[in-house]
Coordinates of C-alpha atoms in Angstrom, one line a residue:
M1 CA 110.2 178.6 127.8
L2 CA 110.7 175.7 125.4
Y3 CA 112.6 176.3 122.2
Y4 CA 113.0 174.1 119.1
T5 CA 116.2 172.1 119.2
P6 CA 117.7 170.6 116.0
F7 CA 117.4 166.8 116.3
G8 CA 121.1 166.3 115.6
S9 CA 122.0 168.0 118.9
L10 CA 119.5 166.3 121.2
D11 CA 121.3 164.7 124.2
H12 CA 119.3 163.6 127.2
G13 CA 122.2 162.3 129.1
A14 CA 123.6 158.9 129.9
R15 CA 121.6 156.4 131.9
T16 CA 122.5 155.5 135.4
S17 CA 123.7 151.9 135.7
S18 CA 121.0 150.8 138.1
R19 CA 118.1 151.8 135.8
Y20 CA 116.9 150.7 132.5
T21 CA 114.4 151.8 129.9
T22 CA 110.9 150.8 129.4
A23 CA 111.9 149.2 126.1
F24 CA 114.4 147.0 127.9
A25 CA 111.8 146.1 130.6
L26 CA 109.4 145.2 127.8
F27 CA 111.8 142.5 126.4
E28 CA 112.7 141.4 129.9
A29 CA 109.0 140.9 130.6
L30 CA 108.6 138.8 127.5
W31 CA 111.5 136.6 128.5
E32 CA 110.3 136.2 132.0
A33 CA 106.9 135.2 130.7
G34 CA 108.4 132.4 128.6
I35 CA 108.6 134.1 125.2
T36 CA 111.9 133.1 123.6
T37 CA 111.7 134.6 120.1
C38 CA 110.8 138.0 118.6
F39 CA 110.0 138.3 114.9
V40 CA 110.9 141.9 114.1
N41 CA 110.4 144.6 111.5
V42 CA 111.7 147.7 113.1
G43 CA 111.2 151.4 112.2
S44 CA 111.5 155.0 113.3
D45 CA 109.5 154.4 116.5
H46 CA 112.0 152.0 117.8
P47 CA 115.2 153.8 118.9
S48 CA 114.9 152.7 122.5
V49 CA 113.9 149.2 121.2
L50 CA 117.1 148.9 119.2
E51 CA 119.1 150.1 122.2
A52 CA 117.4 147.5 124.4
I53 CA 117.9 144.7 121.8
V54 CA 121.7 145.3 121.6
K55 CA 122.0 145.8 125.4
G56 CA 120.2 142.5 126.0
K57 CA 122.2 140.6 123.4
R58 CA 125.5 141.8 125.0
E59 CA 124.6 141.6 128.6
R60 CA 122.0 138.8 128.8
A61 CA 123.3 136.1 126.6
G62 CA 121.3 132.9 127.1
A63 CA 118.6 134.8 129.0
W64 CA 117.3 137.1 126.3
P65 CA 114.9 136.5 123.4
K66 CA 116.4 135.7 120.0
F67 CA 115.5 138.2 117.2
I68 CA 114.5 137.2 113.7
T69 CA 114.6 139.9 111.1
C70 CA 111.5 139.8 108.9
P71 CA 111.5 142.2 105.9
S72 CA 107.8 141.7 105.6
E73 CA 105.4 141.9 108.6
V74 CA 103.1 139.2 107.3
T75 CA 106.1 136.8 107.4
A76 CA 106.8 137.8 111.0
I77 CA 103.3 137.2 112.3
S78 CA 103.0 133.9 110.2
M79 CA 106.2 132.6 111.7
A80 CA 105.0 133.4 115.2
D81 CA 101.7 131.7 114.3
G82 CA 103.5 128.6 113.1
Y83 CA 105.7 128.5 116.2
A84 CA 102.6 128.6 118.5
R85 CA 100.9 125.8 116.6
V86 CA 103.6 123.5 117.8
S87 CA 104.4 124.9 121.2
G88 CA 101.0 126.2 122.3
R89 CA 102.8 129.3 123.5
P90 CA 102.8 132.8 122.0
Q91 CA 105.9 134.4 120.6
A92 CA 106.4 138.1 119.9
V93 CA 106.0 140.2 116.8
I94 CA 107.5 143.7 116.7
V95 CA 106.2 146.1 114.0
H96 CA 106.3 149.9 113.6
V97 CA 103.4 152.3 114.0
D98 CA 100.3 152.2 111.9
V99 CA 101.9 151.2 108.6
G100 CA 103.6 148.2 110.1
T101 CA 100.4 147.2 111.9
Q102 CA 98.5 147.4 108.6
A103 CA 101.2 145.3 106.9
L104 CA 100.4 142.4 109.3
G105 CA 97.4 142.1 107.0
Q106 CA 95.7 138.7 106.8
G107 CA 98.1 137.3 109.4
V108 CA 96.0 138.9 112.2
H109 CA 92.9 137.4 110.8
N110 CA 94.6 134.0 110.6
A111 CA 95.7 134.1 114.2
S112 CA 92.3 135.3 115.4
I113 CA 90.2 132.8 113.5
G114 CA 92.8 130.0 114.0
R115 CA 92.8 130.7 117.7
V116 CA 96.6 131.1 117.9
P117 CA 98.3 133.1 120.7
V118 CA 100.6 135.8 119.3
F119 CA 101.9 138.9 121.2
I120 CA 102.2 141.9 118.9
F121 CA 103.9 145.1 119.8
A122 CA 104.0 148.3 117.8
G123 CA 105.4 151.7 118.5
L124 CA 103.3 154.9 118.4
C125 CA 104.4 158.3 117.0
P126 CA 106.0 160.5 119.6
Y127 CA 103.5 162.8 121.3
T128 CA 106.0 165.6 121.9
E129 CA 107.6 167.5 119.0
S130 CA 110.2 170.0 120.4
G131 CA 112.6 167.8 122.5
E132 CA 110.6 168.0 125.7
L133 CA 111.3 164.3 126.5
P134 CA 113.7 161.6 125.3
G135 CA 112.1 160.1 122.2
S136 CA 110.5 163.3 121.0
R137 CA 109.8 163.8 117.3
T138 CA 112.9 164.1 115.2
E139 CA 111.9 163.1 111.6
Y140 CA 109.4 164.0 108.9
M141 CA 107.3 160.9 109.2
H142 CA 106.5 161.4 112.8
W143 CA 103.6 163.7 111.8
L144 CA 102.3 161.5 109.0
Q145 CA 102.2 158.2 110.9
E146 CA 100.0 159.4 113.8
A147 CA 96.7 157.6 113.4
P148 CA 93.7 158.8 115.4
D149 CA 93.3 155.3 116.9
Q150 CA 96.1 153.0 115.9
K151 CA 94.8 150.1 118.0
A152 CA 91.5 150.2 116.1
I153 CA 93.3 148.8 113.0
V154 CA 93.4 145.3 114.7
R155 CA 91.0 145.6 117.6
Q156 CA 88.2 143.5 116.2
Y157 CA 90.6 140.6 115.6
C158 CA 92.5 140.8 118.9
R159 CA 91.6 139.3 122.3
Y160 CA 93.1 142.4 123.9
T161 CA 94.5 145.7 122.9
G162 CA 96.4 147.9 125.3
E163 CA 98.9 150.8 125.6
I164 CA 101.9 151.1 127.8
R165 CA 101.6 154.6 129.2
S166 CA 104.3 154.4 131.8
G167 CA 107.3 152.3 132.2
L168 CA 106.2 151.7 135.8
N169 CA 103.6 149.2 134.7
V170 CA 105.1 147.9 131.5
K171 CA 105.4 144.4 132.8
Q172 CA 101.9 144.4 134.1
T173 CA 100.6 145.4 130.7
V174 CA 102.6 142.6 129.1
G175 CA 101.3 140.1 131.7
R176 CA 97.7 141.1 131.2
A177 CA 98.0 140.9 127.4
L178 CA 99.5 137.4 127.6
Q179 CA 96.7 136.2 130.0
F180 CA 94.2 137.0 127.2
A181 CA 96.4 135.5 124.5
N182 CA 96.7 132.2 126.4
S183 CA 93.1 132.0 127.7
T184 CA 90.6 130.1 125.5
P185 CA 89.7 131.0 122.9
K186 CA 93.3 131.9 122.4
G187 CA 94.3 134.5 119.9
P188 CA 96.5 137.6 119.1
V189 CA 97.0 140.5 121.4
Y190 CA 98.3 144.0 120.5
V191 CA 100.2 146.4 122.7
V192 CA 101.5 149.8 121.8
A193 CA 103.8 152.5 123.3
A194 CA 105.1 155.9 122.2
R195 CA 108.8 156.6 121.9
E196 CA 108.8 158.8 125.0
V197 CA 107.4 156.0 127.1
L198 CA 109.9 153.5 125.7
A199 CA 112.8 155.8 126.5
Q200 CA 111.6 156.4 130.1
E201 CA 114.1 155.1 132.7
I202 CA 112.8 153.0 135.6
E203 CA 114.1 150.9 138.4
P204 CA 114.4 147.2 137.5
Y205 CA 111.6 145.0 138.8
S206 CA 109.9 141.6 138.1
L207 CA 106.5 140.1 138.5
E208 CA 105.5 136.9 140.3
Q209 CA 104.8 134.9 137.1
E210 CA 102.6 132.4 138.9
Q211 CA 100.2 135.2 139.6
W212 CA 99.8 136.0 135.9
V213 CA 98.5 132.7 134.5
P214 CA 95.7 132.4 132.0
I215 CA 92.2 131.2 132.8
G216 CA 92.2 127.5 133.7
P217 CA 90.3 124.9 131.6
A218 CA 86.5 124.9 132.0
A219 CA 84.7 121.6 132.6
L220 CA 81.2 120.4 131.7
P221 CA 78.4 120.4 134.4
A222 CA 77.1 117.0 135.6
D223 CA 73.8 117.3 133.7
A224 CA 75.6 118.0 130.4
I225 CA 77.8 115.0 130.9
E226 CA 74.9 112.7 131.4
S227 CA 72.8 114.2 128.6
I228 CA 75.6 114.0 126.0
C229 CA 76.7 110.5 126.9
T230 CA 73.2 109.1 127.1
A231 CA 72.3 110.6 123.7
L232 CA 75.5 109.3 122.0
V233 CA 75.0 105.8 123.4
Q234 CA 71.3 105.5 122.6
A235 CA 71.7 107.0 119.1
E236 CA 71.4 104.8 116.0
R237 CA 73.7 106.9 113.8
P238 CA 75.8 109.1 116.2
L239 CA 78.2 111.6 114.7
V240 CA 81.0 113.7 116.1
I241 CA 81.9 116.8 114.1
T242 CA 85.2 118.5 115.1
G243 CA 87.3 121.3 113.7
Y244 CA 90.3 122.2 115.8
S245 CA 90.2 120.0 118.9
G246 CA 93.5 118.4 117.9
R247 CA 95.3 121.7 118.6
D248 CA 95.7 120.1 122.1
R249 CA 97.7 117.1 121.1
R250 CA 96.3 115.1 124.0
T251 CA 92.7 115.3 122.6
P252 CA 92.8 112.9 119.6
E253 CA 93.6 110.0 122.0
L254 CA 90.6 110.8 124.1
L255 CA 88.4 111.1 121.0
V256 CA 89.6 107.6 120.0
A257 CA 88.7 106.4 123.4
L258 CA 85.2 107.8 123.0
A259 CA 84.8 106.2 119.6
D260 CA 86.0 102.8 120.9
L261 CA 83.5 102.9 123.7
I262 CA 80.5 103.6 121.3
P263 CA 80.9 101.2 118.3
G264 CA 79.5 102.6 115.1
I265 CA 80.0 106.2 116.0
R266 CA 81.5 108.4 113.2
V267 CA 84.0 111.3 113.5
H268 CA 84.1 114.0 110.8
D269 CA 86.6 116.8 110.6
T270 CA 85.3 120.0 109.1
G271 CA 88.3 122.3 109.8
G272 CA 91.4 120.5 108.8
S273 CA 93.6 122.7 110.8
D274 CA 94.9 119.9 113.0
V275 CA 94.9 116.2 113.3
C276 CA 91.8 115.9 115.5
F277 CA 91.2 112.2 114.9
P278 CA 93.4 109.6 113.2
S279 CA 92.4 108.9 109.6
S280 CA 93.4 105.2 110.2
H281 CA 90.6 104.7 112.8
P282 CA 87.5 102.9 111.5
A283 CA 85.3 105.7 112.9
S284 CA 87.0 108.3 110.7
E285 CA 84.9 110.1 108.0
G286 CA 87.9 112.1 106.9
F287 CA 88.1 115.8 106.3
R288 CA 85.8 118.0 104.2
L289 CA 85.3 121.8 104.6
S290 CA 81.8 121.4 106.2
Y291 CA 80.3 119.7 103.1
D292 CA 79.8 116.0 103.5
D293 CA 76.7 113.8 103.4
C294 CA 77.5 112.2 106.8
T295 CA 75.6 115.1 108.4
K296 CA 72.3 114.2 106.7
D297 CA 71.5 110.9 108.3
A298 CA 72.9 111.4 111.8
D299 CA 70.3 111.3 114.6
V300 CA 72.6 112.6 117.3
I301 CA 75.4 115.1 116.5
F302 CA 78.1 116.1 119.0
L303 CA 80.0 119.3 117.9
L304 CA 83.4 119.6 119.5
D305 CA 85.5 122.7 118.8
C306 CA 83.9 123.3 115.5
D307 CA 83.1 126.6 113.8
V308 CA 81.1 125.5 110.7
P309 CA 79.7 122.0 111.1
W310 CA 77.8 122.0 107.8
I311 CA 76.6 124.3 105.0
P312 CA 72.9 124.9 105.8
M313 CA 71.8 125.1 102.1
R314 CA 73.8 122.0 101.1
N315 CA 74.0 119.3 103.7
P316 CA 72.0 120.2 106.8
P317 CA 71.2 117.5 109.4
H318 CA 67.7 116.1 109.7
K319 CA 65.3 118.3 111.6
S320 CA 64.8 115.6 114.2
A321 CA 68.6 115.3 115.0
K322 CA 69.6 116.0 118.5
I323 CA 72.7 118.3 118.6
Y324 CA 75.1 119.1 121.4
H325 CA 77.9 121.6 121.2
V326 CA 81.0 121.9 123.3
D327 CA 83.5 124.5 122.3
S328 CA 85.9 127.2 123.7
D329 CA 83.6 129.7 122.0
P330 CA 80.3 127.9 121.3
L331 CA 78.5 131.1 120.2
N332 CA 81.2 132.1 117.7
Q333 CA 81.2 135.6 119.3
Q334 CA 83.3 137.1 116.5
I335 CA 81.1 135.8 113.7
P336 CA 77.9 138.0 113.5
V337 CA 75.9 135.5 111.3
S338 CA 76.2 132.0 112.8
F339 CA 72.8 130.3 113.3
F340 CA 73.7 126.6 113.8
P341 CA 71.1 125.0 116.1
A342 CA 72.0 123.0 119.2
H343 CA 69.9 121.5 122.0
G344 CA 72.7 122.3 124.4
R345 CA 75.9 124.5 124.3
W346 CA 78.7 124.5 126.8
K347 CA 81.8 126.6 126.9
A348 CA 84.4 124.0 128.0
D349 CA 87.9 122.8 127.3
S350 CA 87.7 119.9 124.8
F351 CA 90.3 117.8 126.6
T352 CA 88.6 118.2 129.9
A353 CA 85.2 117.6 128.5
L354 CA 86.2 114.4 126.6
T355 CA 87.9 113.1 129.8
Q356 CA 84.6 113.6 131.6
L357 CA 82.6 112.0 128.9
V358 CA 84.8 108.9 128.6
Q359 CA 85.0 108.4 132.4
H360 CA 81.2 108.7 132.7
I361 CA 80.5 106.1 130.1
K362 CA 83.0 103.7 131.6
N363 CA 81.6 104.2 135.1
D364 CA 77.8 104.4 134.4
K365 CA 76.3 100.9 134.8
S366 CA 73.3 101.5 132.7
L367 CA 75.4 102.8 129.7
T368 CA 77.9 100.0 130.0
E369 CA 75.1 97.4 130.1
A370 CA 73.4 99.0 127.1
L371 CA 76.7 98.8 125.1
R372 CA 76.8 95.0 125.6
D373 CA 73.9 94.7 123.2
A374 CA 74.8 92.7 120.1
K375 CA 73.8 95.5 117.8
Y376 CA 76.9 97.5 118.8
A377 CA 79.2 94.7 117.8
Q378 CA 77.4 94.5 114.4
R379 CA 77.7 98.3 114.1
A380 CA 81.5 98.0 114.7
V381 CA 81.8 95.5 111.8
S382 CA 79.7 97.7 109.5
R383 CA 81.7 100.7 110.3
A384 CA 85.0 98.9 109.7
E385 CA 83.7 97.7 106.3
A386 CA 82.6 101.2 105.4
H387 CA 86.0 102.7 106.4
S388 CA 87.9 100.0 104.4
A389 CA 85.8 100.7 101.3
R390 CA 86.4 104.4 101.6
V391 CA 90.2 103.9 102.0
A392 CA 90.2 101.5 99.1
D393 CA 88.5 104.1 96.9
I394 CA 91.1 106.7 97.9
V395 CA 94.0 104.3 97.2
A396 CA 92.6 103.6 93.7
Q397 CA 92.6 107.3 92.6
P398 CA 96.3 108.0 91.9
R399 CA 97.8 107.3 88.5
L400 CA 101.4 106.5 89.0
D401 CA 103.0 105.8 85.7
A402 CA 106.3 107.6 85.4
E403 CA 105.2 109.8 82.5
T404 CA 101.8 110.6 84.1
A405 CA 101.0 114.3 84.7
L406 CA 100.9 115.3 88.4
D407 CA 97.7 116.0 90.3
A408 CA 96.7 116.2 94.0
N409 CA 96.0 112.4 94.2
N410 CA 99.4 111.2 92.9
I411 CA 101.3 114.0 94.7
G412 CA 99.6 113.1 98.0
H413 CA 100.2 109.3 97.5
I414 CA 103.9 109.8 96.7
L415 CA 104.4 112.0 99.7
K416 CA 102.8 109.5 102.0
E417 CA 104.8 106.6 100.6
S418 CA 108.2 108.4 100.3
L419 CA 108.5 110.7 103.3
P420 CA 109.1 109.5 106.8
A421 CA 106.1 109.0 109.1
S422 CA 107.6 111.7 111.4
T423 CA 107.0 114.4 108.7
T424 CA 105.0 117.4 109.7
F425 CA 102.9 118.7 106.8
V426 CA 102.1 122.4 106.7
I427 CA 99.3 122.6 104.2
E428 CA 97.8 125.6 102.3
A429 CA 96.7 123.9 99.1
V430 CA 93.2 125.4 99.1
T431 CA 91.3 123.5 96.4
A432 CA 93.7 120.6 96.6
A433 CA 93.7 120.3 100.4
Q434 CA 90.9 117.8 100.9
T435 CA 92.3 115.5 98.2
L436 CA 95.8 115.7 99.8
H437 CA 94.3 114.9 103.2
D438 CA 92.6 111.8 101.6
Q439 CA 95.9 110.6 100.2
L440 CA 98.1 111.5 103.2
Q441 CA 95.6 110.0 105.7
P442 CA 97.2 111.8 108.6
S443 CA 96.9 110.1 112.0
R444 CA 99.7 111.2 114.2
P445 CA 98.8 114.3 116.3
G446 CA 100.6 117.3 115.0
S447 CA 101.5 115.7 111.7
W448 CA 99.1 117.9 109.6
I449 CA 98.8 121.7 110.3
N450 CA 96.5 123.9 108.3
C451 CA 95.7 127.5 108.8
G452 CA 92.2 127.4 110.2
G453 CA 91.7 131.0 108.9
T454 CA 91.3 132.1 105.3
G455 CA 94.1 134.7 104.8
I456 CA 96.2 133.0 102.1
G457 CA 100.0 133.0 102.2
W458 CA 100.0 131.9 105.8
S459 CA 102.2 128.9 105.2
N460 CA 105.1 130.8 103.8
G461 CA 106.0 132.0 107.3
A462 CA 104.1 129.4 109.3
A463 CA 106.2 126.5 108.0
L464 CA 109.4 128.3 109.1
G465 CA 107.9 128.9 112.6
V466 CA 106.9 125.2 112.8
R467 CA 110.4 124.1 112.0
M468 CA 111.9 126.6 114.5
A469 CA 109.6 125.4 117.3
L470 CA 110.4 121.7 116.6
D471 CA 114.1 122.5 116.6
D472 CA 113.7 124.3 119.9
G473 CA 112.1 121.2 121.3
A474 CA 108.6 122.8 121.7
G475 CA 105.9 120.2 121.7
E476 CA 108.4 117.3 121.8
K477 CA 106.8 115.8 124.9
E478 CA 103.4 115.8 123.2
I479 CA 104.4 114.2 119.9
G480 CA 107.2 111.9 120.8
S481 CA 110.4 112.1 118.8
L482 CA 111.4 115.2 117.0
P483 CA 110.1 115.1 113.4
D484 CA 112.7 114.7 110.7
L485 CA 111.1 117.0 108.0
V486 CA 108.7 119.9 107.7
C487 CA 107.0 119.9 104.4
Q488 CA 105.0 122.9 103.2
V489 CA 102.5 122.2 100.4
V490 CA 101.1 125.4 99.0
G491 CA 99.1 126.5 96.0
D492 CA 100.7 129.0 93.7
G493 CA 98.0 131.6 94.5
S494 CA 98.6 131.3 98.2
F495 CA 102.4 131.3 97.7
M496 CA 102.3 134.5 95.7
C497 CA 100.0 136.3 98.1
A498 CA 102.2 136.9 101.1
A499 CA 105.8 138.0 100.4
P500 CA 107.3 134.7 99.3
S501 CA 110.7 136.3 98.7
T502 CA 110.8 137.5 102.3
A503 CA 110.0 134.0 103.7
L504 CA 112.6 132.5 101.4
W505 CA 115.2 135.0 102.5
V506 CA 114.5 134.4 106.2
A507 CA 114.8 130.7 105.6
G508 CA 118.2 131.2 104.0
R509 CA 119.4 133.9 106.4
Y510 CA 118.7 131.8 109.5
E511 CA 119.1 128.4 107.8
I512 CA 115.7 127.0 108.6
P513 CA 115.5 123.9 106.5
I514 CA 112.1 123.0 105.1
L515 CA 110.8 121.4 101.9
T516 CA 108.4 123.7 100.1
I517 CA 106.2 122.2 97.4
V518 CA 104.4 124.8 95.2
L519 CA 101.5 123.5 93.3
N520 CA 101.6 125.6 90.1
N521 CA 98.3 125.2 88.4
G522 CA 98.6 128.6 86.8
G523 CA 96.4 130.7 89.0
W524 CA 93.5 130.7 91.4
K525 CA 90.9 127.9 91.2
A526 CA 88.8 128.7 94.2
P527 CA 87.0 131.8 92.8
R528 CA 85.7 129.8 89.9
N529 CA 84.4 127.1 92.2
S530 CA 82.7 129.7 94.3
A531 CA 81.0 131.2 91.2
M532 CA 79.8 127.8 90.1
L533 CA 78.0 127.3 93.3
V534 CA 76.0 130.5 92.8
Y535 CA 75.8 130.6 89.0
P536 CA 76.3 127.1 87.7
N537 CA 75.1 128.2 84.2
G538 CA 76.4 131.7 84.4
L539 CA 78.8 133.5 82.1
S540 CA 81.8 132.7 84.3
A541 CA 81.2 129.0 84.0
A542 CA 82.4 128.8 80.4
A543 CA 84.7 131.8 80.6
A544 CA 88.5 131.3 80.2
D545 CA 90.7 131.8 83.3
D546 CA 92.1 134.9 81.9
E547 CA 88.7 136.4 81.2
I548 CA 87.7 136.1 84.8
N549 CA 91.1 137.3 86.0
I550 CA 92.2 134.1 87.8
S551 CA 95.1 133.2 85.5
F552 CA 98.8 133.7 86.4
R553 CA 100.0 132.7 83.0
P554 CA 102.7 133.1 82.0
T555 CA 103.6 131.8 85.4
P556 CA 106.7 132.8 87.4
N557 CA 109.5 130.3 87.7
Y558 CA 109.1 129.6 91.4
A559 CA 112.1 127.3 91.6
A560 CA 114.3 130.1 90.3
L561 CA 112.7 132.6 92.6
A562 CA 113.6 130.5 95.6
E563 CA 117.3 130.4 94.7
A564 CA 117.4 134.1 93.9
A565 CA 115.5 135.2 97.1
A566 CA 117.5 133.0 99.5
G567 CA 120.9 134.1 98.0
P568 CA 123.7 134.3 97.2
G569 CA 124.2 138.0 97.7
T570 CA 127.3 140.0 97.2
D571 CA 129.6 139.4 100.1
D572 CA 132.3 136.8 100.4
A573 CA 130.4 134.4 102.6
D574 CA 127.5 134.3 100.1
A575 CA 130.0 133.7 97.2
A576 CA 131.4 130.8 99.1
K577 CA 127.9 129.4 99.7
A578 CA 127.1 129.8 96.0
A579 CA 130.3 127.9 95.1
E580 CA 129.0 125.0 97.2
G581 CA 125.7 125.0 95.3
G582 CA 123.8 127.4 97.5
W583 CA 121.8 126.9 100.6
M584 CA 118.5 126.9 98.7
K585 CA 117.8 124.6 95.8
G586 CA 114.9 125.1 93.3
V587 CA 113.6 122.1 91.3
R588 CA 110.7 121.8 88.9
A589 CA 108.7 118.6 88.2
K590 CA 105.9 117.9 85.7
T591 CA 105.6 114.1 85.8
V592 CA 105.3 111.4 88.4
G593 CA 108.8 110.2 87.6
E594 CA 110.3 113.7 88.0
F595 CA 108.4 114.2 91.2
K596 CA 109.7 111.0 92.8
A597 CA 113.3 111.9 91.9
A598 CA 112.8 115.3 93.4
I599 CA 111.5 113.9 96.6
E600 CA 114.5 111.6 96.9
L601 CA 116.7 114.7 96.5
A602 CA 114.7 116.6 99.1
K603 CA 115.1 113.8 101.6
S604 CA 118.9 114.0 101.3
R605 CA 119.1 117.8 101.1
V606 CA 116.6 118.9 103.7
M607 CA 116.7 116.0 106.2
Q608 CA 120.4 115.1 106.1
Q609 CA 122.2 118.3 104.9
R610 CA 119.6 120.6 106.6
K611 CA 119.4 122.8 103.6
G612 CA 116.3 124.4 102.0
M613 CA 114.6 123.2 98.9
L614 CA 111.6 124.4 96.8
L615 CA 109.9 121.9 94.5
E616 CA 107.7 123.5 91.9
V617 CA 105.0 121.1 90.6
L618 CA 103.8 122.0 87.1
M619 CA 100.2 121.0 86.9

């Protein structure tokens, strides 16, 4: 007969030295699979997890993940997201039961829509309540946090959801989840386990990692290669529309090769989440969120890793245009309403597909002969002139007198002129993002990283993850030398939306040096823009910001918030840090002259001293 045992007296005995818990095996599996960092927010479902973390730190130094404490779950997943943007590899996020899973919030959407591999683990409430097994229920909340289907909270956003039901196959479950996370289209995966399972003792074992690889890259069939190449070469006004093909840092160079082979071709970026094509190239049409007139006159359109190529009611292509679509998910399987037409669709890896297309054009005698026609040389000249005119117009926009008020144009111009070419920009400026892209003219692969999803607040944690990945050397082979600076540019609405104080604290706690620029325009601007598109003459068009509830005035002092959130605290080490001026510096700027001075300070502080700085721009 089983009797109730007060939780204070539970004792399931000491472990044998040759065995370890499922929780320990879980972290060992992550390490063996190449995951080096866990962003954690622990709770009552994690006793065995905490034991495993400490045991690994003490016994496996140098062969154990590092653990980053994240007081907010959205910071944790955004940091893992940012790390993966640079490395291409998932990192782990540890949260607790249903409430921690829910607190991941928009971060799960961002990883899913942005095609970012992230491994998420959450505990489950214990399934025994009277001490029947190690890990049985011991506290009040263990009854309240038992959701009927915890995995359902995130299932529609994840590539895989699974449960570890026995320590005997914990590593297989982790391996399978990571296969999904790393197979295109990449994305988040979610694994759960109850306390009893995490406490289970098992014999140590390992997997043959070479047997747990993701799906390899898919290629285009021969007829697709011929059709696409022939159509692009024979077109009068060919257009490539891309969105996130630059996530693979090898791809922009191939897209340049394709553009060089077909003079007069244009390349338009509709996603802005990566540098897909260099802005400096004459074929570049820049970045717009799917609304640009270049789609209207194209006679052949090649869609490459692109979710929303145009807005059907605003800038659709001509009905006679031939359209070809190559994508890791050409049907947008997670988007129920997506009716963009195409005369051919292929699920293929963009780097592999572009390699095939470039090689075919180079080796096909009929195509190379056609490209010798004088009209292509003239098209190249016309395209270069159009690009030069576009750049000249952009350069003419900023007003740069010292007392001039700040806007997206002069901010972007100053950043481009003042910061080193090796800077990595993590951008979440929403209504200002397109103008900033115009002024920054990013061309180096990896130099511009945007969310790709729509859950605002992403950059608060993502910029820290990007910096960590670069410091760890992830992606170094792809982008050359290690960038000197990570610069987060974020609107005040986005900054406020996702636990900014937590991100600032994490930056200070782990000394992750980035420059954060908060564009303080007093609230949200995007909702008004959206309303104007539907009701251009409506009540909201003439209403004050406060009347339509988009105003943040009186605005917070974000510069002061940065210094308060990052420290100093109350212990002696923090007091000493404060005496030195603090690790985090907050600065405000309202004019061009003040902004330039602040940027010079940031270069010294962040790049040379490796300290944090938040620059609040009063707009």
